[in-house]
Amino acid sequence: MKITIYLLIACCMLLSCKIFKSESLQETNESILEEAKTYKNFRGFKPVDPTEFRDDILIISNDELILKDLRLLNSEETLGFLNNETVLVSIGQITSEGEINYIPFTMSKKNTSYKVTMDYMKYATLGQEDEKNNFIGYKRVGVGLRLISLITTAEAGINISDLYSIGLAAKSGKLSGTLIIEIIGIKSKDVTTLLPLPSEINQTTIQNAMQALATIKSKIYDSETRLYPQVMAIKEDENARGRKTENVVFVDGKPIAMSSEIETIPEIDNSVKLQFQNNKVGSDGLEKQAARLEKQALEHLMDKEIDKAIQDLEECERIFPQYHSVYEILRLLKQNRQELADKNSLKWKELYNGILKNFAWRLPESIKAELQSLAAE
């Protein structure tokens, strides 16, 4: 009888410990999830509504680097630019105000709404500065497939980073929601035909969506498919958020003080700049413009258009001082401008030989070959 009583006491103690441990663990999990709610704890790329990216891109053509508008690239050139691939899952908790806070955790809370975004991207990562040359973050520019689950959970502890787990939870009534599919930057009749139209979330709609996305992914490399890279995700620089810019106070055109307290027009948020603006990091954008202007000027020289060549070289020197031998060639052209105004002048042959002898070290091979041909005439 005593043994039975002891066993009952032991079982009660173990059960109470288990209940206490379970409650303690649940409280700990709730605490962790509360701390993880804000974007401050999220360090990854944040998906954004796709927006068209417009800029000139350096590509290789005939063993040369040339600038070309991204929207004018053919499919092969675009795929060469988009040389990275990833599958990114981002979980955003929807607040009562309708805002989305991205979190680094994958387990759900009870009675909470989430936006779960799964992206397949073929992309390039570009750094960006603002108009004051402060680094503000990165953007991923590319094409891809996006699956968005807008869900509300009825229970805690659901793995909402996995689509099949979401489907099982929906089947058992643990969550509800809708499914959205987006094809980003991929234009093809076949792709449009393959796009499913799911509504509520369940195992069948998720399975159909995944099968369709796998087929659409294979169409990216088809010759008839056109690619139009978009801004798909951004990542703000943590230091840029807290950076303050002091304001200079002017009286009669003279600076008299610096203050960070003066009321100014609110600056555009860095996340908006990353999504909609194309300012590049450092002098890379200026260098591309300089390369384009230098090449144009040399082509004008080969056509014996002295004024156009000087105009392009002056612009090149203005935006990127000391680029290659632009200053020296510009000076040479201005010194001989009057004689070179005559396209039949022997000075042209002398000019071509002088450029080949003194400034050929950074010229494209095709330009050098053409100059050599003109100098030999």
Short mmCIF file of C-alpha atoms in Angstrom, two decimals:
data_model
loop_
_atom_site.label_atom_id
_atom_site.label_comp_id
_atom_site.label_asym_id
_atom_site.label_seq_id
_atom_site.Cartn_x
_atom_site.Cartn_y
_atom_site.Cartn_z
CA MET A 1 0.00 0.00 0.00
CA LYS A 2 2.86 2.34 0.91
CA ILE A 3 4.55 1.57 -2.42
CA THR A 4 1.38 2.53 -4.28
CA ILE A 5 1.16 5.85 -2.39
CA TYR A 6 4.82 6.62 -3.11
CA LEU A 7 4.31 5.87 -6.80
CA LEU A 8 1.29 8.17 -6.93
CA ILE A 9 3.25 10.98 -5.23
CA ALA A 10 6.15 10.50 -7.67
CA CYS A 11 3.82 10.59 -10.68
CA CYS A 12 2.17 13.77 -9.42
CA MET A 13 5.56 15.41 -8.93
CA LEU A 14 6.72 14.44 -12.43
CA LEU A 15 3.46 15.62 -13.97
CA SER A 16 3.63 18.98 -12.17
CA CYS A 17 7.25 19.42 -13.30
CA LYS A 18 6.28 18.64 -16.88
CA ILE A 19 3.38 21.12 -16.76
CA PHE A 20 5.61 23.78 -15.20
CA LYS A 21 8.31 23.13 -17.80
CA SER A 22 5.78 23.27 -20.64
CA GLU A 23 4.32 26.55 -19.36
CA SER A 24 7.82 27.95 -18.84
CA LEU A 25 8.85 26.91 -22.36
CA GLN A 26 5.71 28.44 -23.84
CA GLU A 27 6.38 31.69 -21.97
CA THR A 28 9.98 31.65 -23.22
CA ASN A 29 8.86 31.07 -26.82
CA GLU A 30 6.29 33.85 -26.54
CA SER A 31 8.98 36.16 -25.14
CA ILE A 32 11.38 35.33 -27.97
CA LEU A 33 8.70 35.93 -30.57
CA GLU A 34 7.77 39.26 -28.96
CA GLU A 35 11.40 40.39 -29.09
CA ALA A 36 11.69 39.28 -32.72
CA LYS A 37 8.72 41.27 -33.97
CA THR A 38 10.53 44.37 -35.12
CA TYR A 39 12.51 44.91 -38.27
CA LYS A 40 15.43 45.92 -36.01
CA ASN A 41 16.06 42.20 -35.45
CA PHE A 42 15.81 41.34 -39.16
CA ARG A 43 19.09 41.52 -41.08
CA GLY A 44 18.18 39.92 -44.39
CA PHE A 45 16.87 41.25 -47.70
CA LYS A 46 13.28 42.48 -47.58
CA PRO A 47 11.01 41.71 -50.56
CA VAL A 48 9.40 44.75 -52.20
CA ASP A 49 6.78 45.22 -54.88
CA PRO A 50 8.68 44.83 -58.18
CA THR A 51 9.62 48.11 -59.85
CA GLU A 52 11.32 48.60 -63.22
CA PHE A 53 15.08 49.17 -63.04
CA ARG A 54 16.45 51.67 -65.56
CA ASP A 55 20.16 52.15 -66.05
CA ASP A 56 23.06 51.60 -68.41
CA ILE A 57 24.87 48.31 -67.83
CA LEU A 58 28.46 47.39 -68.67
CA ILE A 59 28.47 44.26 -70.84
CA ILE A 60 31.10 42.43 -72.88
CA SER A 61 30.66 42.65 -76.65
CA ASN A 62 33.35 41.55 -79.13
CA ASP A 63 35.90 41.38 -76.29
CA GLU A 64 35.11 44.96 -75.26
CA LEU A 65 33.23 46.52 -72.37
CA ILE A 66 30.36 48.65 -73.64
CA LEU A 67 27.50 50.52 -72.00
CA LYS A 68 23.96 49.53 -72.92
CA ASP A 69 20.56 50.40 -71.51
CA LEU A 70 19.35 47.43 -69.45
CA ARG A 71 15.99 47.49 -71.25
CA LEU A 72 17.71 47.04 -74.62
CA LEU A 73 19.72 43.94 -73.67
CA ASN A 74 18.87 40.71 -75.46
CA SER A 75 18.12 37.60 -73.37
CA GLU A 76 21.70 36.30 -73.50
CA GLU A 77 23.12 39.64 -72.33
CA THR A 78 20.51 39.92 -69.58
CA LEU A 79 21.26 36.41 -68.28
CA GLY A 80 24.96 37.31 -68.27
CA PHE A 81 24.21 40.33 -66.08
CA LEU A 82 21.94 38.34 -63.73
CA ASN A 83 24.62 35.89 -62.65
CA ASN A 84 23.26 34.95 -59.18
CA GLU A 85 20.37 32.72 -58.14
CA THR A 86 18.66 32.21 -54.81
CA VAL A 87 15.46 31.07 -53.14
CA LEU A 88 14.52 33.54 -50.41
CA VAL A 89 11.79 33.02 -47.80
CA SER A 90 10.75 36.13 -45.86
CA ILE A 91 8.21 36.16 -43.03
CA GLY A 92 6.44 39.39 -42.17
CA GLN A 93 4.13 39.79 -39.20
CA ILE A 94 1.16 42.03 -39.99
CA THR A 95 0.40 44.51 -37.21
CA SER A 96 -3.00 45.89 -36.21
CA GLU A 97 -2.05 49.10 -38.06
CA GLY A 98 -1.51 47.11 -41.26
CA GLU A 99 2.29 47.43 -41.23
CA ILE A 100 4.57 44.48 -41.95
CA ASN A 101 7.47 43.74 -39.57
CA TYR A 102 9.90 41.17 -40.99
CA ILE A 103 11.11 38.66 -38.41
CA PRO A 104 13.93 36.07 -38.31
CA PHE A 105 11.74 33.36 -36.72
CA THR A 106 9.74 30.67 -38.53
CA MET A 107 7.27 29.52 -35.85
CA SER A 108 3.87 31.17 -35.62
CA LYS A 109 2.06 32.82 -32.74
CA LYS A 110 -1.61 32.18 -32.02
CA ASN A 111 -4.23 34.41 -33.68
CA THR A 112 -1.64 36.35 -35.68
CA SER A 113 -1.54 37.38 -39.34
CA TYR A 114 1.54 36.89 -41.52
CA LYS A 115 2.76 37.58 -45.03
CA VAL A 116 5.07 34.76 -46.11
CA THR A 117 6.96 35.48 -49.34
CA MET A 118 8.93 32.82 -51.21
CA ASP A 119 11.07 34.18 -54.05
CA TYR A 120 13.08 32.41 -56.70
CA MET A 121 15.40 35.09 -58.09
CA LYS A 122 17.93 35.27 -60.87
CA TYR A 123 19.56 38.54 -59.92
CA ALA A 124 22.48 40.94 -59.51
CA THR A 125 23.15 42.71 -56.21
CA LEU A 126 23.84 46.44 -56.54
CA GLY A 127 25.06 48.80 -53.83
CA GLN A 128 23.61 52.29 -53.70
CA GLU A 129 24.44 55.76 -52.38
CA ASP A 130 22.09 58.67 -51.85
CA GLU A 131 22.43 62.12 -53.39
CA LYS A 132 24.94 63.05 -50.64
CA ASN A 133 27.17 60.06 -51.46
CA ASN A 134 26.21 58.26 -48.24
CA PHE A 135 25.95 54.48 -48.60
CA ILE A 136 22.36 53.46 -47.87
CA GLY A 137 22.20 49.75 -48.73
CA TYR A 138 21.79 47.10 -51.41
CA LYS A 139 19.13 46.12 -53.91
CA ARG A 140 18.59 42.87 -55.78
CA VAL A 141 17.70 43.51 -59.40
CA GLY A 142 16.47 40.54 -61.39
CA VAL A 143 13.70 38.33 -62.67
CA GLY A 144 11.92 35.50 -60.94
CA LEU A 145 8.89 33.89 -59.40
CA ARG A 146 7.13 34.94 -56.21
CA LEU A 147 4.66 32.99 -54.10
CA ILE A 148 2.91 35.01 -51.38
CA SER A 149 0.88 33.41 -48.57
CA LEU A 150 -1.36 35.77 -46.58
CA ILE A 151 -2.35 33.72 -43.54
CA THR A 152 -3.94 33.99 -40.11
CA THR A 153 -3.00 31.35 -37.54
CA ALA A 154 -5.39 29.79 -35.04
CA GLU A 155 -2.59 28.04 -33.12
CA ALA A 156 0.99 28.73 -32.10
CA GLY A 157 4.02 26.69 -33.16
CA ILE A 158 3.20 26.24 -36.88
CA ASN A 159 6.24 26.22 -39.17
CA ILE A 160 5.19 29.01 -41.54
CA SER A 161 8.45 29.04 -43.51
CA ASP A 162 7.50 25.79 -45.28
CA LEU A 163 4.67 25.77 -47.83
CA TYR A 164 3.77 22.13 -47.29
CA SER A 165 3.59 22.73 -43.53
CA ILE A 166 1.26 25.65 -44.24
CA GLY A 167 -0.87 23.38 -46.45
CA LEU A 168 -1.15 20.71 -43.74
CA ALA A 169 -2.04 23.33 -41.13
CA ALA A 170 -4.73 24.74 -43.44
CA LYS A 171 -6.15 21.25 -43.97
CA SER A 172 -6.44 20.69 -40.21
CA GLY A 173 -7.98 24.12 -39.62
CA LYS A 174 -4.98 25.58 -37.80
CA LEU A 175 -4.71 28.50 -40.21
CA SER A 176 -6.52 30.14 -43.12
CA GLY A 177 -5.50 32.49 -45.88
CA THR A 178 -4.97 33.15 -49.56
CA LEU A 179 -2.24 32.37 -52.07
CA ILE A 180 -0.83 34.85 -54.62
CA ILE A 181 1.54 34.02 -57.49
CA GLU A 182 3.64 36.66 -59.27
CA ILE A 183 5.85 36.26 -62.33
CA ILE A 184 8.40 39.09 -62.22
CA GLY A 185 10.21 40.40 -65.30
CA ILE A 186 9.48 37.33 -67.46
CA LYS A 187 7.42 37.84 -70.63
CA SER A 188 6.29 34.78 -72.57
CA LYS A 189 3.00 33.40 -73.94
CA ASP A 190 3.84 29.98 -72.49
CA VAL A 191 4.43 31.48 -69.04
CA THR A 192 1.09 33.32 -69.14
CA THR A 193 -0.68 30.07 -70.07
CA LEU A 194 0.99 28.14 -67.24
CA LEU A 195 0.12 30.64 -64.51
CA PRO A 196 -2.43 29.06 -62.13
CA LEU A 197 -5.16 31.06 -60.41
CA PRO A 198 -5.41 29.76 -56.82
CA SER A 199 -7.46 31.48 -54.16
CA GLU A 200 -7.65 29.96 -50.68
CA ILE A 201 -4.71 28.04 -49.24
CA ASN A 202 -4.87 24.26 -49.13
CA GLN A 203 -2.60 21.35 -50.05
CA THR A 204 -3.94 21.14 -53.61
CA THR A 205 -3.46 24.82 -54.49
CA ILE A 206 0.05 24.81 -53.02
CA GLN A 207 1.01 21.66 -54.91
CA ASN A 208 -0.37 23.05 -58.19
CA ALA A 209 1.42 26.35 -57.65
CA MET A 210 4.77 24.66 -56.98
CA GLN A 211 4.46 22.50 -60.11
CA ALA A 212 3.60 25.52 -62.25
CA LEU A 213 6.50 27.55 -60.84
CA ALA A 214 8.96 24.74 -61.58
CA THR A 215 7.81 24.66 -65.22
CA ILE A 216 7.87 28.45 -65.55
CA LYS A 217 11.40 28.56 -64.12
CA SER A 218 12.61 26.35 -66.98
CA LYS A 219 11.17 28.85 -69.51
CA ILE A 220 13.61 31.59 -68.46
CA TYR A 221 16.23 30.23 -70.87
CA ASP A 222 13.89 29.87 -73.86
CA SER A 223 14.91 31.98 -76.84
CA GLU A 224 11.39 33.44 -77.17
CA THR A 225 11.26 34.57 -73.53
CA ARG A 226 11.95 38.27 -72.91
CA LEU A 227 13.49 39.33 -69.59
CA TYR A 228 12.94 42.71 -67.93
CA PRO A 229 14.89 42.95 -64.62
CA GLN A 230 13.05 44.54 -61.70
CA VAL A 231 14.01 45.63 -58.18
CA MET A 232 12.82 42.62 -56.15
CA ALA A 233 14.40 43.00 -52.70
CA ILE A 234 16.28 45.61 -50.69
CA LYS A 235 18.55 45.66 -47.65
CA GLU A 236 19.11 48.93 -45.82
CA ASP A 237 22.48 49.77 -44.29
CA GLU A 238 22.09 49.76 -40.50
CA ASN A 239 24.47 52.72 -40.05
CA ALA A 240 22.56 54.79 -42.60
CA ARG A 241 19.42 54.71 -40.46
CA GLY A 242 21.00 56.59 -37.58
CA ARG A 243 23.13 58.92 -39.68
CA LYS A 244 22.38 62.62 -39.11
CA THR A 245 23.08 65.33 -41.62
CA GLU A 246 23.76 68.80 -40.23
CA ASN A 247 22.24 71.81 -41.94
CA VAL A 248 24.18 74.95 -42.84
CA VAL A 249 22.46 78.26 -42.01
CA PHE A 250 23.03 80.98 -44.62
CA VAL A 251 22.54 84.74 -44.18
CA ASP A 252 23.07 86.92 -47.26
CA GLY A 253 24.66 83.95 -48.99
CA LYS A 254 27.25 83.38 -46.22
CA PRO A 255 27.33 80.32 -43.93
CA ILE A 256 27.11 81.39 -40.28
CA ALA A 257 26.23 78.21 -38.36
CA MET A 258 25.59 74.50 -38.59
CA SER A 259 22.60 72.92 -36.91
CA SER A 260 20.74 69.64 -36.86
CA GLU A 261 17.73 71.19 -35.10
CA ILE A 262 16.46 73.42 -37.94
CA GLU A 263 13.20 72.29 -39.49
CA THR A 264 13.76 70.99 -43.00
CA ILE A 265 11.78 69.18 -45.63
CA PRO A 266 11.61 65.51 -44.55
CA GLU A 267 14.04 63.30 -46.43
CA ILE A 268 12.83 60.37 -48.49
CA ASP A 269 13.12 57.11 -46.59
CA ASN A 270 16.12 55.00 -47.62
CA SER A 271 13.90 52.00 -48.38
CA VAL A 272 12.05 54.11 -50.96
CA LYS A 273 15.32 55.30 -52.49
CA LEU A 274 16.57 51.73 -52.78
CA GLN A 275 13.39 50.63 -54.49
CA PHE A 276 12.87 53.54 -56.89
CA GLN A 277 16.20 55.31 -57.42
CA ASN A 278 19.26 54.15 -59.35
CA ASN A 279 22.16 56.02 -57.71
CA LYS A 280 25.18 53.70 -57.83
CA VAL A 281 27.92 53.26 -55.25
CA GLY A 282 31.03 55.40 -55.73
CA SER A 283 32.13 56.67 -59.14
CA ASP A 284 31.06 53.56 -61.02
CA GLY A 285 28.18 55.32 -62.79
CA LEU A 286 30.38 58.28 -63.74
CA GLU A 287 33.10 55.97 -65.00
CA LYS A 288 30.61 54.26 -67.30
CA GLN A 289 29.53 57.62 -68.70
CA ALA A 290 33.18 58.59 -69.20
CA ALA A 291 33.88 55.32 -71.06
CA ARG A 292 30.90 55.93 -73.34
CA LEU A 293 31.92 59.53 -74.09
CA GLU A 294 35.54 58.55 -74.76
CA LYS A 295 34.43 55.87 -77.23
CA GLN A 296 32.05 58.32 -78.96
CA ALA A 297 34.82 60.91 -79.28
CA LEU A 298 37.22 58.41 -80.86
CA GLU A 299 34.54 57.34 -83.32
CA HIS A 300 33.99 61.01 -84.25
CA LEU A 301 37.75 61.33 -84.80
CA MET A 302 37.72 58.41 -87.20
CA ASP A 303 34.88 60.16 -89.07
CA LYS A 304 37.00 63.37 -88.97
CA GLU A 305 34.31 65.22 -87.00
CA ILE A 306 36.66 67.40 -84.95
CA ASP A 307 34.02 69.58 -83.22
CA LYS A 308 31.92 66.60 -82.06
CA ALA A 309 35.04 64.82 -80.80
CA ILE A 310 36.12 67.86 -78.77
CA GLN A 311 32.60 68.26 -77.36
CA ASP A 312 32.49 64.65 -76.12
CA LEU A 313 36.00 64.80 -74.65
CA GLU A 314 35.19 68.05 -72.81
CA GLU A 315 32.10 66.43 -71.29
CA CYS A 316 34.14 63.34 -70.36
CA GLU A 317 36.80 65.47 -68.65
CA ARG A 318 34.09 67.42 -66.81
CA ILE A 319 32.32 64.43 -65.25
CA PHE A 320 35.44 62.28 -64.70
CA PRO A 321 38.67 64.34 -64.56
CA GLN A 322 41.89 62.55 -65.57
CA TYR A 323 40.02 59.62 -67.15
CA HIS A 324 42.53 57.65 -69.26
CA SER A 325 44.30 60.08 -71.66
CA VAL A 326 41.25 62.22 -72.35
CA TYR A 327 42.86 65.46 -71.16
CA GLU A 328 45.98 64.96 -73.31
CA ILE A 329 44.02 64.02 -76.45
CA LEU A 330 41.64 66.94 -75.91
CA ARG A 331 44.57 69.34 -75.62
CA LEU A 332 46.10 67.93 -78.81
CA LEU A 333 42.84 68.38 -80.72
CA LYS A 334 42.36 71.96 -79.57
CA GLN A 335 45.93 72.84 -80.58
CA ASN A 336 45.30 71.55 -84.12
CA ARG A 337 41.60 72.36 -84.40
CA GLN A 338 41.93 74.81 -87.28
CA GLU A 339 43.93 72.43 -89.50
CA LEU A 340 41.73 69.44 -88.57
CA ALA A 341 38.63 71.34 -89.67
CA ASP A 342 39.71 70.34 -93.18
CA LYS A 343 38.90 66.63 -93.55
CA ASN A 344 41.47 66.34 -96.35
CA SER A 345 44.30 67.74 -94.24
CA LEU A 346 47.44 65.61 -93.80
CA LYS A 347 47.21 66.55 -90.13
CA TRP A 348 44.64 63.79 -89.64
CA LYS A 349 47.17 61.06 -90.46
CA GLU A 350 49.67 62.70 -88.11
CA LEU A 351 46.99 62.82 -85.40
CA TYR A 352 46.13 59.11 -85.73
CA ASN A 353 49.82 58.15 -85.51
CA GLY A 354 50.28 60.40 -82.47
CA ILE A 355 47.33 58.81 -80.62
CA LEU A 356 48.57 55.29 -81.42
CA LYS A 357 52.10 56.13 -80.30
CA ASN A 358 51.33 57.99 -77.08
CA PHE A 359 47.81 57.14 -75.89
CA ALA A 360 46.98 53.62 -77.13
CA TRP A 361 47.48 51.86 -73.80
CA ARG A 362 43.78 51.98 -72.79
CA LEU A 363 42.11 52.05 -76.20
CA PRO A 364 39.78 49.17 -77.20
CA GLU A 365 41.37 46.79 -79.71
CA SER A 366 38.76 47.56 -82.37
CA ILE A 367 39.48 51.31 -82.10
CA LYS A 368 43.24 50.74 -82.31
CA ALA A 369 42.83 48.54 -85.39
CA GLU A 370 40.74 51.18 -87.14
CA LEU A 371 43.17 53.97 -86.23
CA GLN A 372 46.07 51.89 -87.58
CA SER A 373 44.16 51.39 -90.82
CA LEU A 374 43.47 55.13 -91.15
CA ALA A 375 47.08 56.04 -90.32
CA ALA A 376 48.36 53.69 -93.02
CA GLU A 377 46.25 55.26 -95.79
#
